[in-house]
Amino acid sequence: MYFPTVLRRDIPWETYMTTKLISGTGLQLLRRYDKKPESYKAQLLDDVNAPILFLDLLTQSFFSNGACYSVHNRHLFQDGPAYIRVFVSILRDISKEETLEYVLALFDEILSANPKRARLFHDKSLSEENTYEPFIRLLWKGSWFTQEKSCKILSLIVSGRSKSQGESISQKDVTTVDDVLKGLVEWLCAQLKKPSHSSRGIPTAINCLATLLKEPLVRSSFVQADGVKFLIPLIIPASSQQSIQLLYETCLCVWLLSFYEPAVECLATSRCLPRLIDVVKGTTKEKVVRVVILTLKNLINKGTFAAEMVDLDVPQLLQNLKAQAWSDEDLLEAMNQLEEGLRVNIKRLSSYDKYYQEVILGRLDWAPMHKDPIFWKENITHFEEHDFKVLRILLTILDTSSDPRTLAVACYDLSQFIQYHPAGRIIVTDLKAKDRVMKLMNHQSTEVTKNALLCIQRLFLGAKYASFLQA
């Protein structure tokens, strides 16, 4: 159900006034506004001194309970916040679903035509009104249309408050805004977990989050509600226009969260990085690529993300992306910054001292140094130190470790030594590495068997041909 359809309804405003659900003044405002052309309604909301309204009011008077509204009351009908007040009061005092949907559609129309009208909700004349309460209440009741529009409208009006308005608002009102934000996060997480609408629930929640996650309180509340885990499954390559928009807004949410440290910790444990990189590989949509690259740029100096990016071959991905034609200069700049960040981190993570400590501890992982050709070329002679102590420890690891990742990396490092040391094949053979590695070719872990096979192949072929073998 779309709001143009809802707005074709005829609402019995006079009946509501008769039953005292709306006031006489409210009725006149509704008559003045409802079913009028968009340009006319825009003047009522936006133009304080519209001459067309003055001339119109010269020829009309309005009666309610015997009272006459003359030209002296013309300012009333040109007061944007007055319309907001009357519409909010209807949401608060009237329970009929069709009327609630109609007023929500009016609000949606008002804000869709001009999002800056969110400022009307924060006008000083409404400081005594509980403007947010009806929308919060409607989030949890009524039709899907009612819930969806309440969420969208709340997101826009809360995000639309200006700093200057915020400074003049009382502490009570600030608390109300906090309550609104927390209430929105609760509803949005509920939609991500169990959508109220099969096709619209998740897209609506993501769309609103993409607006609200600019708020520090929303970020913290979202992380506390364990909301990050609901975003990750949505980071998948998309084909249709609708799914591309959902993907873009999901990635936008991740980018906004990448500015918040507790959220970064959640992203690190959620394994979001491979998904983000698959998205970039699988789409040519510029806005999607841009927001993912900006996210990677934010994450590169945090935790182990740089090492993961190298392991996932992001440097090569950037080279491929830069070879394509992009119209967005900000995207190209972000790519260059990410590339430079990776270069600096690879150098930092590829020091021989760091590698030596890792080997001594006996637990290896795919840090960037293991696959970095520059590391092996610059440090290969260090492996000769103390009678090839590091190589001997690697062989001991093959005999004693039960960790598949450690065994796989040890096999790979031996193959790297064979490739980059002029006498690597002979040295490894003399240290009786072949039998140890051969045993691992029957290991239950495919990661171990793959790298054991690579090591044996390089051992048989020698350095001259080893470079043709890929890990």
Coordinates of C-alpha atoms in Angstrom, one line a residue, residues 65-313:
N65 CA -19.0 26.9 17.3
G66 CA -20.2 30.3 16.3
A67 CA -16.7 31.8 16.1
C68 CA -15.7 33.8 13.0
Y69 CA -12.1 33.4 11.7
S70 CA -11.4 36.6 9.7
V71 CA -8.4 38.0 8.0
H72 CA -6.9 38.8 11.4
N73 CA -6.4 35.1 11.8
R74 CA -4.6 34.6 8.5
H75 CA -1.3 34.0 10.2
L76 CA -2.8 30.9 11.8
F77 CA -3.2 29.2 8.4
Q78 CA 0.3 30.1 7.3
D79 CA 2.0 28.6 10.4
G80 CA 3.8 25.3 9.5
P81 CA 4.1 24.1 13.1
A82 CA 0.4 24.6 13.6
Y83 CA -0.3 22.0 11.0
I84 CA 2.2 19.6 12.6
R85 CA 0.4 20.1 16.0
V86 CA -3.0 19.3 14.5
F87 CA -1.7 16.2 12.7
V88 CA 0.1 14.9 15.8
S89 CA -3.0 15.4 17.9
I90 CA -5.0 13.3 15.5
L91 CA -2.4 10.5 15.9
R92 CA -2.7 10.8 19.6
D93 CA -6.5 11.1 20.0
I94 CA -8.0 9.1 17.2
S95 CA -7.7 5.3 17.0
K96 CA -9.4 4.5 13.6
E97 CA -6.8 2.8 11.4
E98 CA -7.8 4.4 8.2
T99 CA -7.5 7.9 9.7
L100 CA -4.1 7.1 11.3
E101 CA -2.8 5.8 8.0
Y102 CA -4.1 8.9 6.2
V103 CA -2.3 11.3 8.6
L104 CA 0.9 9.3 8.5
A105 CA 0.7 9.5 4.7
L106 CA 0.3 13.3 5.0
F107 CA 3.5 13.4 7.1
D108 CA 5.3 11.2 4.6
E109 CA 4.2 13.5 1.8
I110 CA 5.4 16.6 3.7
L111 CA 8.8 15.2 4.5
S112 CA 9.4 13.5 1.1
A113 CA 8.7 16.7 -0.7
N114 CA 11.1 18.6 1.5
P115 CA 13.1 16.8 4.2
K116 CA 14.1 20.2 5.8
R117 CA 10.6 20.4 7.0
A118 CA 11.7 18.2 9.9
R119 CA 12.6 21.5 11.6
L120 CA 8.9 22.2 12.0
F121 CA 8.6 19.4 14.5
H122 CA 11.3 21.1 16.7
D123 CA 9.7 24.6 16.6
K124 CA 9.6 26.4 20.0
S125 CA 5.8 26.6 19.7
L126 CA 5.7 22.8 20.0
S127 CA 8.0 22.6 23.1
E128 CA 5.1 21.6 25.3
E129 CA 3.8 18.9 22.9
N130 CA 4.9 15.3 23.2
T131 CA 5.5 15.2 19.5
Y132 CA 7.3 11.8 19.3
E133 CA 5.0 9.7 21.5
P134 CA 2.3 8.9 19.0
F135 CA 4.9 7.6 16.5
I136 CA 6.7 5.5 19.0
R137 CA 3.3 3.9 20.1
L138 CA 2.4 3.2 16.5
L139 CA 5.6 1.4 15.8
W140 CA 4.3 -1.6 17.7
K141 CA 0.7 -1.7 16.7
G142 CA -1.6 -1.5 13.7
S143 CA -1.0 -2.3 10.0
W144 CA 2.5 -2.7 8.5
F145 CA 1.8 0.6 6.7
T146 CA 1.4 2.3 10.1
Q147 CA 4.6 0.8 11.5
E148 CA 6.7 1.5 8.4
K149 CA 5.6 5.1 8.1
S150 CA 6.0 5.8 11.8
C151 CA 9.6 4.5 11.6
K152 CA 10.4 6.5 8.5
I153 CA 8.9 9.7 9.9
L154 CA 10.5 9.4 13.3
S155 CA 13.9 8.7 11.7
L156 CA 13.6 11.9 9.6
I157 CA 12.4 14.2 12.3
V158 CA 14.9 13.1 14.9
S159 CA 17.8 13.3 12.4
G160 CA 16.5 16.6 11.2
R161 CA 17.0 18.5 14.5
S162 CA 19.8 21.1 14.2
K163 CA 22.5 21.8 16.7
S164 CA 21.1 25.2 17.4
Q165 CA 17.7 23.7 18.2
G166 CA 19.3 21.0 20.3
E167 CA 21.1 23.6 22.4
S168 CA 17.9 25.4 23.2
I169 CA 15.9 22.3 24.1
S170 CA 15.4 21.5 27.7
Q171 CA 17.0 18.5 29.4
K172 CA 13.6 16.9 29.5
D173 CA 13.3 17.1 25.7
V174 CA 16.8 15.7 25.2
T175 CA 15.9 12.7 27.3
T176 CA 12.8 12.3 25.2
V177 CA 15.0 12.2 22.1
D178 CA 17.2 9.6 23.7
D179 CA 14.1 7.5 24.5
V180 CA 13.0 7.8 20.9
L181 CA 16.3 6.7 19.5
K182 CA 16.4 3.7 21.9
G183 CA 12.8 2.8 20.9
L184 CA 13.7 3.0 17.3
V185 CA 16.7 0.7 17.7
E186 CA 14.6 -1.8 19.6
W187 CA 12.0 -1.9 16.8
L188 CA 14.6 -2.0 14.0
C189 CA 16.5 -4.9 15.6
A190 CA 13.2 -6.7 16.0
Q191 CA 12.5 -6.3 12.3
L192 CA 16.0 -7.5 11.3
K193 CA 15.5 -10.6 13.6
K194 CA 11.9 -11.3 12.7
P195 CA 10.4 -9.0 10.1
S196 CA 6.7 -8.0 10.4
H197 CA 6.5 -7.9 6.6
S198 CA 8.1 -10.6 4.5
S199 CA 9.5 -8.4 1.8
R200 CA 9.5 -4.9 3.3
G201 CA 10.5 -5.5 6.9
I202 CA 14.3 -5.8 6.5
P203 CA 14.7 -3.1 3.7
T204 CA 12.7 -0.6 5.8
A205 CA 14.9 -1.3 8.9
I206 CA 18.1 -1.0 6.9
N207 CA 16.9 2.2 5.2
C208 CA 16.2 3.8 8.6
L209 CA 19.4 2.6 10.2
A210 CA 21.4 4.2 7.4
T211 CA 19.9 7.5 8.5
L212 CA 20.0 6.9 12.3
L213 CA 23.5 5.4 12.7
K214 CA 25.0 8.9 12.4
E215 CA 23.7 9.3 16.0
P216 CA 26.3 8.2 18.6
L217 CA 23.5 6.9 20.9
V218 CA 22.0 4.8 18.1
R219 CA 25.5 3.2 17.4
S220 CA 25.9 2.3 21.0
S221 CA 22.4 1.0 21.4
F222 CA 22.6 -1.0 18.2
V223 CA 25.8 -2.7 19.3
Q224 CA 24.4 -3.4 22.8
A225 CA 21.4 -5.0 21.2
D226 CA 23.7 -7.3 19.2
G227 CA 22.4 -5.8 16.0
V228 CA 25.7 -6.0 14.0
K229 CA 25.2 -9.8 13.5
F230 CA 22.0 -9.1 11.7
L231 CA 23.7 -7.0 9.1
I232 CA 26.4 -9.4 8.0
P233 CA 24.2 -12.0 6.2
L234 CA 22.9 -9.1 4.0
I235 CA 26.4 -8.3 2.7
I236 CA 26.2 -10.4 -0.5
P237 CA 26.6 -9.5 -4.2
A238 CA 23.3 -8.3 -5.6
S239 CA 21.7 -8.3 -9.1
S240 CA 18.3 -6.5 -9.1
Q241 CA 18.0 -2.8 -8.5
Q242 CA 16.1 -3.4 -5.3
S243 CA 18.7 -5.8 -3.9
I244 CA 21.5 -3.4 -5.0
Q245 CA 19.9 -0.6 -3.0
L246 CA 19.5 -2.9 0.1
L247 CA 23.2 -3.9 -0.3
Y248 CA 24.3 -0.3 -0.6
E249 CA 22.4 0.8 2.5
T250 CA 23.7 -2.2 4.4
C251 CA 27.3 -1.4 3.5
L252 CA 26.5 2.2 4.4
C253 CA 25.5 1.0 7.9
V254 CA 28.7 -0.9 8.2
W255 CA 30.7 2.2 7.2
L256 CA 28.9 4.3 9.8
L257 CA 29.6 1.6 12.5
S258 CA 33.3 1.5 11.5
F259 CA 33.7 4.9 13.3
Y260 CA 32.6 3.3 16.6
E261 CA 35.2 1.2 18.3
P262 CA 32.9 -1.3 20.1
A263 CA 31.2 -1.9 16.7
V264 CA 34.6 -2.5 15.1
E265 CA 35.2 -5.2 17.6
C266 CA 31.9 -6.9 16.5
L267 CA 32.9 -6.5 12.9
A268 CA 36.2 -8.2 13.5
T269 CA 34.6 -11.3 15.1
S270 CA 31.8 -11.4 12.5
R271 CA 34.1 -12.1 9.6
C272 CA 32.6 -9.3 7.5
L273 CA 35.7 -8.6 5.6
P274 CA 35.5 -11.5 3.1
R275 CA 31.9 -10.5 2.4
L276 CA 32.7 -6.9 1.8
I277 CA 35.5 -7.9 -0.6
D278 CA 33.2 -10.3 -2.5
V279 CA 30.8 -7.5 -2.9
V280 CA 33.4 -5.3 -4.5
K281 CA 34.5 -8.1 -6.8
G282 CA 30.9 -8.8 -7.8
T283 CA 29.5 -5.3 -8.6
T284 CA 30.3 -2.4 -10.8
K285 CA 27.8 -0.1 -9.0
E286 CA 30.0 2.9 -8.2
K287 CA 28.2 3.9 -5.0
V288 CA 28.5 0.4 -3.6
V289 CA 32.2 0.1 -4.4
R290 CA 32.8 3.6 -2.9
V291 CA 31.2 2.8 0.5
V292 CA 33.0 -0.5 0.8
I293 CA 36.4 1.1 0.0
L294 CA 35.7 3.8 2.5
T295 CA 34.9 1.2 5.1
L296 CA 38.1 -0.7 4.4
K297 CA 40.0 2.5 4.7
N298 CA 38.5 3.1 8.1
L299 CA 39.3 -0.4 9.3
I300 CA 42.9 -0.8 8.0
N301 CA 44.6 0.5 11.1
K302 CA 42.3 -1.3 13.6
G303 CA 42.9 -4.8 15.0
T304 CA 44.1 -7.4 12.5
F305 CA 42.1 -6.0 9.6
A306 CA 45.3 -5.0 7.6
A307 CA 46.6 -8.5 7.9
E308 CA 43.3 -10.0 6.7
M309 CA 43.2 -7.6 3.8
V310 CA 46.6 -8.7 2.6
D311 CA 45.6 -12.3 3.1
L312 CA 42.5 -11.7 1.0
D313 CA 44.6 -10.1 -1.7

